[in-house]
CSV table of C-alpha atoms in Angstrom, one decimal:
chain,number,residue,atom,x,y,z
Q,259,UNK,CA,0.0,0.0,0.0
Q,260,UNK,CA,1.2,3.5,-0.8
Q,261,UNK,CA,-0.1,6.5,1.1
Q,262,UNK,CA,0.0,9.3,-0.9
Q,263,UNK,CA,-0.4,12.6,1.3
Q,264,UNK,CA,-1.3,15.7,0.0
Q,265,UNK,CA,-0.6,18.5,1.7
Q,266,UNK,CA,-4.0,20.7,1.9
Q,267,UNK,CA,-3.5,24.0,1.3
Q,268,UNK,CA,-5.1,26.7,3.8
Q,269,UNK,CA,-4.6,30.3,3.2
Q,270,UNK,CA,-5.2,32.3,6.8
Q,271,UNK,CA,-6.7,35.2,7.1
Q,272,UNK,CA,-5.0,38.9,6.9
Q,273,UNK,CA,-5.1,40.5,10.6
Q,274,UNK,CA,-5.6,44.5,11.5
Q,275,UNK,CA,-3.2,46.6,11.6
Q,276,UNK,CA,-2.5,49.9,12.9
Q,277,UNK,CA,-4.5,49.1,16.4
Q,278,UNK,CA,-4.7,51.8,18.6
Q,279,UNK,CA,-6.7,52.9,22.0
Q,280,UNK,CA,-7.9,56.6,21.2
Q,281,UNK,CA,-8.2,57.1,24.9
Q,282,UNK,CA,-9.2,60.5,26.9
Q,283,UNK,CA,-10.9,60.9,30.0
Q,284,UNK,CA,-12.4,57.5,30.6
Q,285,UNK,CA,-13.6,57.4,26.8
Q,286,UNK,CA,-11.6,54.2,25.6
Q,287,UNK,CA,-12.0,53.8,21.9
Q,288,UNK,CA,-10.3,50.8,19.9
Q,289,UNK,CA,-9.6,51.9,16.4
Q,290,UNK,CA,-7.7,49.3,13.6
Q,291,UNK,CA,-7.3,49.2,9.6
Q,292,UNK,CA,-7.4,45.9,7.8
Q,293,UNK,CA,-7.9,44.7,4.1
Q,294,UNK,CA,-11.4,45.9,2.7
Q,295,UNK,CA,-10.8,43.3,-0.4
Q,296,UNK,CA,-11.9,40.4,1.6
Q,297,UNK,CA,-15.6,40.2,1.0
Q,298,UNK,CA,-18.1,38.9,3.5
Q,299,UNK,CA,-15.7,38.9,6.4
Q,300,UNK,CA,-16.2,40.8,9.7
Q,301,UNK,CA,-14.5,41.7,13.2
Q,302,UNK,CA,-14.7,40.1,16.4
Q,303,UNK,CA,-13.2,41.7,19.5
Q,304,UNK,CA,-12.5,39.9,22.9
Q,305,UNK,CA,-10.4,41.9,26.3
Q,306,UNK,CA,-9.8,40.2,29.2
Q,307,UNK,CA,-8.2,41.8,32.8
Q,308,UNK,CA,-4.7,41.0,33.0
Q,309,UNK,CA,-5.0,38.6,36.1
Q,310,UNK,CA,-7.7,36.8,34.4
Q,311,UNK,CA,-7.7,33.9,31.5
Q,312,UNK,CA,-10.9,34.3,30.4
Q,313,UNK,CA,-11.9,36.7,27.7
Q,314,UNK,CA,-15.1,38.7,27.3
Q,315,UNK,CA,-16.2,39.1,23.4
Q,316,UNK,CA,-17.2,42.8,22.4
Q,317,UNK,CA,-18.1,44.5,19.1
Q,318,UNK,CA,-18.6,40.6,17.7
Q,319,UNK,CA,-19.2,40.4,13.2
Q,320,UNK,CA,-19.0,44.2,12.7
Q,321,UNK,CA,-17.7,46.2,9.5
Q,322,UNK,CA,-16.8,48.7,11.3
Q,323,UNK,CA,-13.2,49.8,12.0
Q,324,UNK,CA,-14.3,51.3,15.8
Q,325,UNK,CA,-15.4,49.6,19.1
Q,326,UNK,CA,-16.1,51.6,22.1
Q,327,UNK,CA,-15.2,50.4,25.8
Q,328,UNK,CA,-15.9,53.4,27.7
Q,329,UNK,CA,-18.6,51.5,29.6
Q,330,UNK,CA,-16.7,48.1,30.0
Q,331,UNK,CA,-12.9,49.2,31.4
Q,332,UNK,CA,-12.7,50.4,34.8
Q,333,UNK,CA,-10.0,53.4,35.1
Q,334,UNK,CA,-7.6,51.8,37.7
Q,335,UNK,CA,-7.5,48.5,35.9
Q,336,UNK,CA,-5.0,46.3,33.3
Q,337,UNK,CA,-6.3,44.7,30.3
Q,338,UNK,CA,-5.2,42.8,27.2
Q,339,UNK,CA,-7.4,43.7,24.2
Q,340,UNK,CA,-7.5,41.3,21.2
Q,341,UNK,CA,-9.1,42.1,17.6
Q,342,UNK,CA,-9.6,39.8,14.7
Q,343,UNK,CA,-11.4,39.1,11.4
Q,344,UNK,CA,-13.3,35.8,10.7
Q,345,UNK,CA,-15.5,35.0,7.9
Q,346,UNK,CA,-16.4,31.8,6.0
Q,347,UNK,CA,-15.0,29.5,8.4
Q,348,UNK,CA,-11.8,31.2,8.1
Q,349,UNK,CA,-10.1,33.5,10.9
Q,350,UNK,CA,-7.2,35.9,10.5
Q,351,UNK,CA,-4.3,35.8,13.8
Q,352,UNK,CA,-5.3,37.7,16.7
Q,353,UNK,CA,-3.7,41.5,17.3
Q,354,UNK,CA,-3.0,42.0,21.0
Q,355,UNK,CA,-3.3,45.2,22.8
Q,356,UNK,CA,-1.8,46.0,26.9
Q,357,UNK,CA,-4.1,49.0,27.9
Q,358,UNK,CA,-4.2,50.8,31.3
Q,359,UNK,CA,-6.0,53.3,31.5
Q,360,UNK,CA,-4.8,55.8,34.2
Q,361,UNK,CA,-1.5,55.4,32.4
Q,362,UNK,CA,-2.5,55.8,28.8
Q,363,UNK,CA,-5.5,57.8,28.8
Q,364,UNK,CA,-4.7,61.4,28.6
Q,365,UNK,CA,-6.4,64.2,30.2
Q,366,UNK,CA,-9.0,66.8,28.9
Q,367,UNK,CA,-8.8,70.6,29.8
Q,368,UNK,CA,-11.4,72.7,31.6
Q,369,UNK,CA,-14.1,73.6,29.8
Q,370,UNK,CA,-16.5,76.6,30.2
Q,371,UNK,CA,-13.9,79.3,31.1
Q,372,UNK,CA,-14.7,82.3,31.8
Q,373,UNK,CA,-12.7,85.6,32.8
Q,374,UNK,CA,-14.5,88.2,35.0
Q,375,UNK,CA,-12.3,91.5,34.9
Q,376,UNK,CA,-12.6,93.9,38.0
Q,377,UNK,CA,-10.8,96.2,39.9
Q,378,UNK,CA,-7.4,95.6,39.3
Q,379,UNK,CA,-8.2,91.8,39.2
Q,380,UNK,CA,-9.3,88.8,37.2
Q,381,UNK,CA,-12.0,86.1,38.6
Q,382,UNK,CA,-11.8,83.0,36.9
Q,383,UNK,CA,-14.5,80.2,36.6
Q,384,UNK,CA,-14.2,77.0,34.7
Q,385,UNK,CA,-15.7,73.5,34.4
Q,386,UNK,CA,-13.4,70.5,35.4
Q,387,UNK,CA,-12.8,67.4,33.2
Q,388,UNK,CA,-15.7,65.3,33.2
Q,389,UNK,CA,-16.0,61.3,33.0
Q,390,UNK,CA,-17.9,59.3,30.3
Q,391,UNK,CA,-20.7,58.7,32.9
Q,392,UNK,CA,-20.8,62.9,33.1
Q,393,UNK,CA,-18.7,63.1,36.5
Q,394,UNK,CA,-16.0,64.9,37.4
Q,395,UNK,CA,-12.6,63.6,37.1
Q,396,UNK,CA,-11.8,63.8,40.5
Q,397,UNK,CA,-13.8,61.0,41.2
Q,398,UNK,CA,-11.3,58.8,39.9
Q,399,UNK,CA,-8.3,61.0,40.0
Q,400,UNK,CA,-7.3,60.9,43.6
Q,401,UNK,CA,-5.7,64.1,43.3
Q,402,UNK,CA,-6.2,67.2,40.6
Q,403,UNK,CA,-5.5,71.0,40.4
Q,404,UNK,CA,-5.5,73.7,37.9
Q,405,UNK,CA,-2.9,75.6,37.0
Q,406,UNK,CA,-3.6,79.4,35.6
Q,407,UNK,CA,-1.3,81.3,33.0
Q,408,UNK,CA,-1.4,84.5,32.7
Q,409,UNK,CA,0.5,87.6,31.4
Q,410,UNK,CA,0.7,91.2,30.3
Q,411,UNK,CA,-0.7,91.0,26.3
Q,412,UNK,CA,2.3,92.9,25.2
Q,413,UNK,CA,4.8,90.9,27.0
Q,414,UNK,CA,4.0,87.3,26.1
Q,415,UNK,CA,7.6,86.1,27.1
Q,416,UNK,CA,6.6,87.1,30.8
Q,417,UNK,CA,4.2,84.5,31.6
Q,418,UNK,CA,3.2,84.4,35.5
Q,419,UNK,CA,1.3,81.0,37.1
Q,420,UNK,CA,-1.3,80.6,39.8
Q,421,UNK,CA,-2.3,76.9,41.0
Q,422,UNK,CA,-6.1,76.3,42.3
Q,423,UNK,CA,-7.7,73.5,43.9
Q,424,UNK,CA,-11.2,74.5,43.1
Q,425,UNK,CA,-12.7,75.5,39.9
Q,426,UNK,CA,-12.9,79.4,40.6
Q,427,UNK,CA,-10.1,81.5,41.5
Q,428,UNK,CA,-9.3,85.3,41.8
Q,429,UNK,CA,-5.9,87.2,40.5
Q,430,UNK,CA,-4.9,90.1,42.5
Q,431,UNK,CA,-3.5,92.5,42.2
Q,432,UNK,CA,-2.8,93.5,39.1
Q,433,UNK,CA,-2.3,96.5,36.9
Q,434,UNK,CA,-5.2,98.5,36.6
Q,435,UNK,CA,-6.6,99.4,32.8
Q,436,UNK,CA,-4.2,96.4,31.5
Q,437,UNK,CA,-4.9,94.1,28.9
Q,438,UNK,CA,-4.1,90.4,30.4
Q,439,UNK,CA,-4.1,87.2,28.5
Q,440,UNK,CA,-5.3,84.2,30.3
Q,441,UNK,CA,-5.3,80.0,30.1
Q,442,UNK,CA,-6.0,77.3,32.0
Q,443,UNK,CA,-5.1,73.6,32.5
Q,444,UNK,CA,-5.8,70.3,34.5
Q,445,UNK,CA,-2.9,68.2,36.1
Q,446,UNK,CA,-2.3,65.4,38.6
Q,447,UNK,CA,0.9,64.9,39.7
Q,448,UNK,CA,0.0,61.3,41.4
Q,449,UNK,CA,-0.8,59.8,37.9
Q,450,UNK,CA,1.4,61.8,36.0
Q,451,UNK,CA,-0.9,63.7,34.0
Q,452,UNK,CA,-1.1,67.2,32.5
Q,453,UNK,CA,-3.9,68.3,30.0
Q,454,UNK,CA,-3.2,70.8,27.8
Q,455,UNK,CA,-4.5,74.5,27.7
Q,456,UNK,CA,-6.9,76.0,27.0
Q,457,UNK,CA,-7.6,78.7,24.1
Q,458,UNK,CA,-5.9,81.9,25.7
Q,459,UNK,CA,-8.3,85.2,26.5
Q,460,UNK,CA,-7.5,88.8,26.9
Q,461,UNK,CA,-9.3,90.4,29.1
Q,462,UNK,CA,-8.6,94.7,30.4
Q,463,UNK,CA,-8.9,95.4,33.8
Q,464,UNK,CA,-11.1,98.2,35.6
Q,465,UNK,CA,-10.0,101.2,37.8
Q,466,UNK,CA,-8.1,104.2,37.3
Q,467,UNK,CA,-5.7,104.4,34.7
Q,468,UNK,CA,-2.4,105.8,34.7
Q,469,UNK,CA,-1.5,109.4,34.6
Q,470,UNK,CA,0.8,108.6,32.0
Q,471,UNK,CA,-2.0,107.2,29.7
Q,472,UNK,CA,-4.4,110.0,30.6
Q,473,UNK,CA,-1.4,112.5,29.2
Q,474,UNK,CA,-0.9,110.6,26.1
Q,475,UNK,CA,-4.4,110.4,25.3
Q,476,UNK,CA,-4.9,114.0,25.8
Q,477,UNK,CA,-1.4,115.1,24.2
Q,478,UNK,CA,-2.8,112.7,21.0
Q,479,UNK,CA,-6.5,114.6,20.8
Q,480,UNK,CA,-4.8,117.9,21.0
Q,481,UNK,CA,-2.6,116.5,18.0
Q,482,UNK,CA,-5.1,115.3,15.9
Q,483,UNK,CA,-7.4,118.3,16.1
Q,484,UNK,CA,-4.4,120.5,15.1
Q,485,UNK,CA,-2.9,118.3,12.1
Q,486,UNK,CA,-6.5,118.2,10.7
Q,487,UNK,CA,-7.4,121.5,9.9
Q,488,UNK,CA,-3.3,122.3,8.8
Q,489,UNK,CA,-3.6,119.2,6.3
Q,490,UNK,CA,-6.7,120.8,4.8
Q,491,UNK,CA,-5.3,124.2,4.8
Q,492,UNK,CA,-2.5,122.7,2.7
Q,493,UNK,CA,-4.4,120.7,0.3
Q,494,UNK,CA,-6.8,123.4,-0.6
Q,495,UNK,CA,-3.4,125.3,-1.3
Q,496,UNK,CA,-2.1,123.2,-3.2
Q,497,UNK,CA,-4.9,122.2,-5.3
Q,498,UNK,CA,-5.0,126.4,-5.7
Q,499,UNK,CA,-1.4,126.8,-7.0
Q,500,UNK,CA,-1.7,123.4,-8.8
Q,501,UNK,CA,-4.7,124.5,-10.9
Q,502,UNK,CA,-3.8,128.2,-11.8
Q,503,UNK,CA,-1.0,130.0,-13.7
Q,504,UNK,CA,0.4,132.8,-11.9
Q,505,UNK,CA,2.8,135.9,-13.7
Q,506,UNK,CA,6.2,135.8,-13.4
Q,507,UNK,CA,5.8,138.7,-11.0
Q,508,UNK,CA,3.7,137.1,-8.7
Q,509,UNK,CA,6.0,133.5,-8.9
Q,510,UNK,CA,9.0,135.6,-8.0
Q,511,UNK,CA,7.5,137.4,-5.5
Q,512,UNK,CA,8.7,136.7,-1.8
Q,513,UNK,CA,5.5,136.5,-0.9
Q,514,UNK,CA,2.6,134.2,-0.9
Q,515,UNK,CA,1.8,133.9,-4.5
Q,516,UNK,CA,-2.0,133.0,-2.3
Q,517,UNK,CA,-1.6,136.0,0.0
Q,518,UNK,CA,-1.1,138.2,-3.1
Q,519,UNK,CA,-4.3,136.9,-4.7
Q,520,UNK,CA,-6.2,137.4,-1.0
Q,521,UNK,CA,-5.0,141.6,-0.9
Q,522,UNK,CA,-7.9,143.5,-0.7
Q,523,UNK,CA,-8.4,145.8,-3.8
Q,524,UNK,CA,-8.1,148.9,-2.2
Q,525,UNK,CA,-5.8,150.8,-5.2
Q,526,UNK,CA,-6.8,150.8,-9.0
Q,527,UNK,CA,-4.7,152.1,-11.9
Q,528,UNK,CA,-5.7,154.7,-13.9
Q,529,UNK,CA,-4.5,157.4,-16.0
Q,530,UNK,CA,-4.8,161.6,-16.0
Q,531,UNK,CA,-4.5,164.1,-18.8
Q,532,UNK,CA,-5.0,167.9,-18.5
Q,533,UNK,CA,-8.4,169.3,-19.9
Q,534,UNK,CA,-8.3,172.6,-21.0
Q,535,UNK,CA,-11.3,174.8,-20.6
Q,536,UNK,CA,-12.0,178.3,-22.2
Q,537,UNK,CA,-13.5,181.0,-19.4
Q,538,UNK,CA,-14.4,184.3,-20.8
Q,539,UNK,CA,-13.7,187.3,-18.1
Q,540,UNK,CA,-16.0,190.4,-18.5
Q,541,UNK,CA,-14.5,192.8,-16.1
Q,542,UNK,CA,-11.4,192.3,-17.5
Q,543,UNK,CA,-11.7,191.8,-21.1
Q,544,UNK,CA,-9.4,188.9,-21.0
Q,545,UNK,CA,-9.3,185.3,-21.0
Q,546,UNK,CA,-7.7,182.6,-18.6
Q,547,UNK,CA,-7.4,178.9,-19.1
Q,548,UNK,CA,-8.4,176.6,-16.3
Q,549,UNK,CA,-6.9,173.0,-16.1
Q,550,UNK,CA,-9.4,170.1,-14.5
Q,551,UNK,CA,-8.4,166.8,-13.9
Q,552,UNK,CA,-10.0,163.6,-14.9
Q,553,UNK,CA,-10.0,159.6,-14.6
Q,554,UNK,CA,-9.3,157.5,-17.6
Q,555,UNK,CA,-10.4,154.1,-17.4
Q,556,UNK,CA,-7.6,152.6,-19.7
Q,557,UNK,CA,-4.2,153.0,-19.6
Q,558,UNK,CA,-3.6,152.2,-23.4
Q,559,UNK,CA,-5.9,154.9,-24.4
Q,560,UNK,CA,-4.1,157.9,-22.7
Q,561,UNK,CA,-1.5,158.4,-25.3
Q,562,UNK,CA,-4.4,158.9,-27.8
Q,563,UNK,CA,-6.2,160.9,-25.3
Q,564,UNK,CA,-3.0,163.3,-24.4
Q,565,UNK,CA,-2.0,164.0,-28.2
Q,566,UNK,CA,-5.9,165.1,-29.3
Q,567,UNK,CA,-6.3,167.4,-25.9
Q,568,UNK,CA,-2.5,168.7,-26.9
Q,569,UNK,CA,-3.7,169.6,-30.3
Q,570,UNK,CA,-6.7,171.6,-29.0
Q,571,UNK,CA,-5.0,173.1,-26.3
Q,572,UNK,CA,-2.6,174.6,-28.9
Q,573,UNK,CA,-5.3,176.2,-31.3
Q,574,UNK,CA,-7.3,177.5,-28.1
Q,575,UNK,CA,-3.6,179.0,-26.8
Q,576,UNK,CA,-3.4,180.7,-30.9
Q,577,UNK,CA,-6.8,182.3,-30.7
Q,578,UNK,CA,-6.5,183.6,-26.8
Q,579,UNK,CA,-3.0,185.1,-27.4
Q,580,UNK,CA,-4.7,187.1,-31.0
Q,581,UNK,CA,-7.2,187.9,-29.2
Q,582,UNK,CA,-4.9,189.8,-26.6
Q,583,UNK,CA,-3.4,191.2,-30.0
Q,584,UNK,CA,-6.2,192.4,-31.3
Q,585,UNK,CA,-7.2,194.2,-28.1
Q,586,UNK,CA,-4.0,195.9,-27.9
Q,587,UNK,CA,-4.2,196.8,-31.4
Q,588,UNK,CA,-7.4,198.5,-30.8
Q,589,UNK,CA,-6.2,200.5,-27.8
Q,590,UNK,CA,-3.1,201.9,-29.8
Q,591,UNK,CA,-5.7,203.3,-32.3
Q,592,UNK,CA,-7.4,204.7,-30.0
Q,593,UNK,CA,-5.2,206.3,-28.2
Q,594,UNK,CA,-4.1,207.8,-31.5
């Protein structure tokens, strides 16, 4: 007899990979990855405490890549985790997982914070970390305090701290009318945890504030009402000399081009010329020529004006001086 043996061939599973505990609090979240080409298969949890050999199944045939065990693990204990898929009579290797959860689980910061300013002081209020169950974590951290940052806003680099043991607190004192930034965390030095801060605030505080503010405040007002109405002054000057064409004269004036336009017109220019009028003298037979003044309105018209009054003044003079003749000329007769 010859016994022929054929080896059967069995191909196993792939397992998940990248397992994880997303832990915080006492939220305990298993998280994994596996191969989503393998059709009609599923997952099947188990955990089990560390000092025990039995295991408890959890999350059993899901497609999911989650299982929550919030509810199941107890904060101060040790357990082994295991996660694996099965399907058609076929199951992958199991992935093993050491979780404690006061060591790995990390800690949540306040929530709710709020910043009161006063008098030359801050009052902070916050909520603690709360359990899954909607507790506060110090009901299963033995020991837990917050820890308060704070500092000037324009000095970052010069941060202060403040520890409380309850969840309100007051800073004081402080600067009065300064701008403070503020944060908060959680710690527990027993179990080793610290939870990170919270979003920083700014927040100004009350009473008086300091003469030297008041004096810059004022010495800026007093500036800014007296650069205004200069700036305008300018610009309207500007605009002025920008959009007119001034003489020669005026440009190379030493003056104000502006303040020459501004001069009140008190002076004109104008022009005389001597106007000769003919008065005739009864009691003593002769005549006399009177000379009156008068205004010409433009200055290119007095040449004409001088040469025409010229001409007539010169054939009145010719007829006054015959007439003198002719009166002399009689007399001599006369007198002959």
């Amino acid at each position: 007899m010859i016994l022929v043996l054929f080896p059967s061939v069995f191909t196993a599973l792939p397992r998940p990979y990248n397992v994880k505990m997303d832990a915080v609090n006492t939220q305990y979240i298993m998280r994994w990855d596996w191969n989503h080409s393998m059709a009609n298969h599923n997952i099947t949890l188990s955990y089990s405490r560390s000092d025990e050999r039995s295991y408890t199944e959890k999350c059993i045939g899901i497609t999911e890549e989650r299982c929550d065990f919030s509810r199941e693990l107890d904060y101060s204990g040790s357990y082994i985790l295991r996660v694996r898929a099965e399907g058609r009579g076929q199951m992958s290797d199991w992935y093993w997982l050491i979780f404690i959860p006061d060591e790995h689980a990390d800690l949540d910061p306040p929530s709710h914070v709020v910043f009161v300013p006063g008098d030359a002081m801050v009052t902070v209020s916050f909520k603690e970390p709360m359990t899954e169950q909607n507790t506060p974590m110090r009901s299963v951290l033995d020991s837990m305090f917050f820890r308060l940052q704070y500092w000037e806003k324009h000095s970052p680099s010069k941060k202060q701290e403040k520890v409380f043991d309850t969840t309100e607190g007051t800073l004081f004192p402080l600067k009065p009318w300064t701008e403070y930034c503020l944060q908060v965390n959680a710690f527990s030095k027993p179990f080793n945890k610290t939870s990170p801060y919270t979003q920083q605030q700014c927040v100004r505080t009350l009473g008086h504030p300091p003469v030297w503010k008041v004096l810059l405040a004022f010495l800026g007002c007093v500036t800014l009402m007296t650069t205004v109405p200069v700036y305008r002054c300018h610009k309207k000057r500007t605009s002025l000399t920008s959009k007119h064409t001034f003489p020669s004269s005026i440009l190379h004036n030493t003056q104000d081009p502006i303040s020459l336009l501004l001069l009140p017109q008190e002076e004109s220019c104008g022009a005389t010329a001597v106007v000769a009028v003919q008065v005739e003298q009864t009691s003593q037979g002769q005549q006399q020529q009177v000379k009156g003044w008068g205004d010409v309105e433009a200055e290119q018209d007095s040449g004409s004006s001088s040469i025409q009054r010229g001409q007539g003044s010169s054939s009145q003079d010719s007829g006054i001086y015959s007439g003198e003749d002719g009166g002399k000329r009689s007399a001599g007769s006369t007198t002959t």
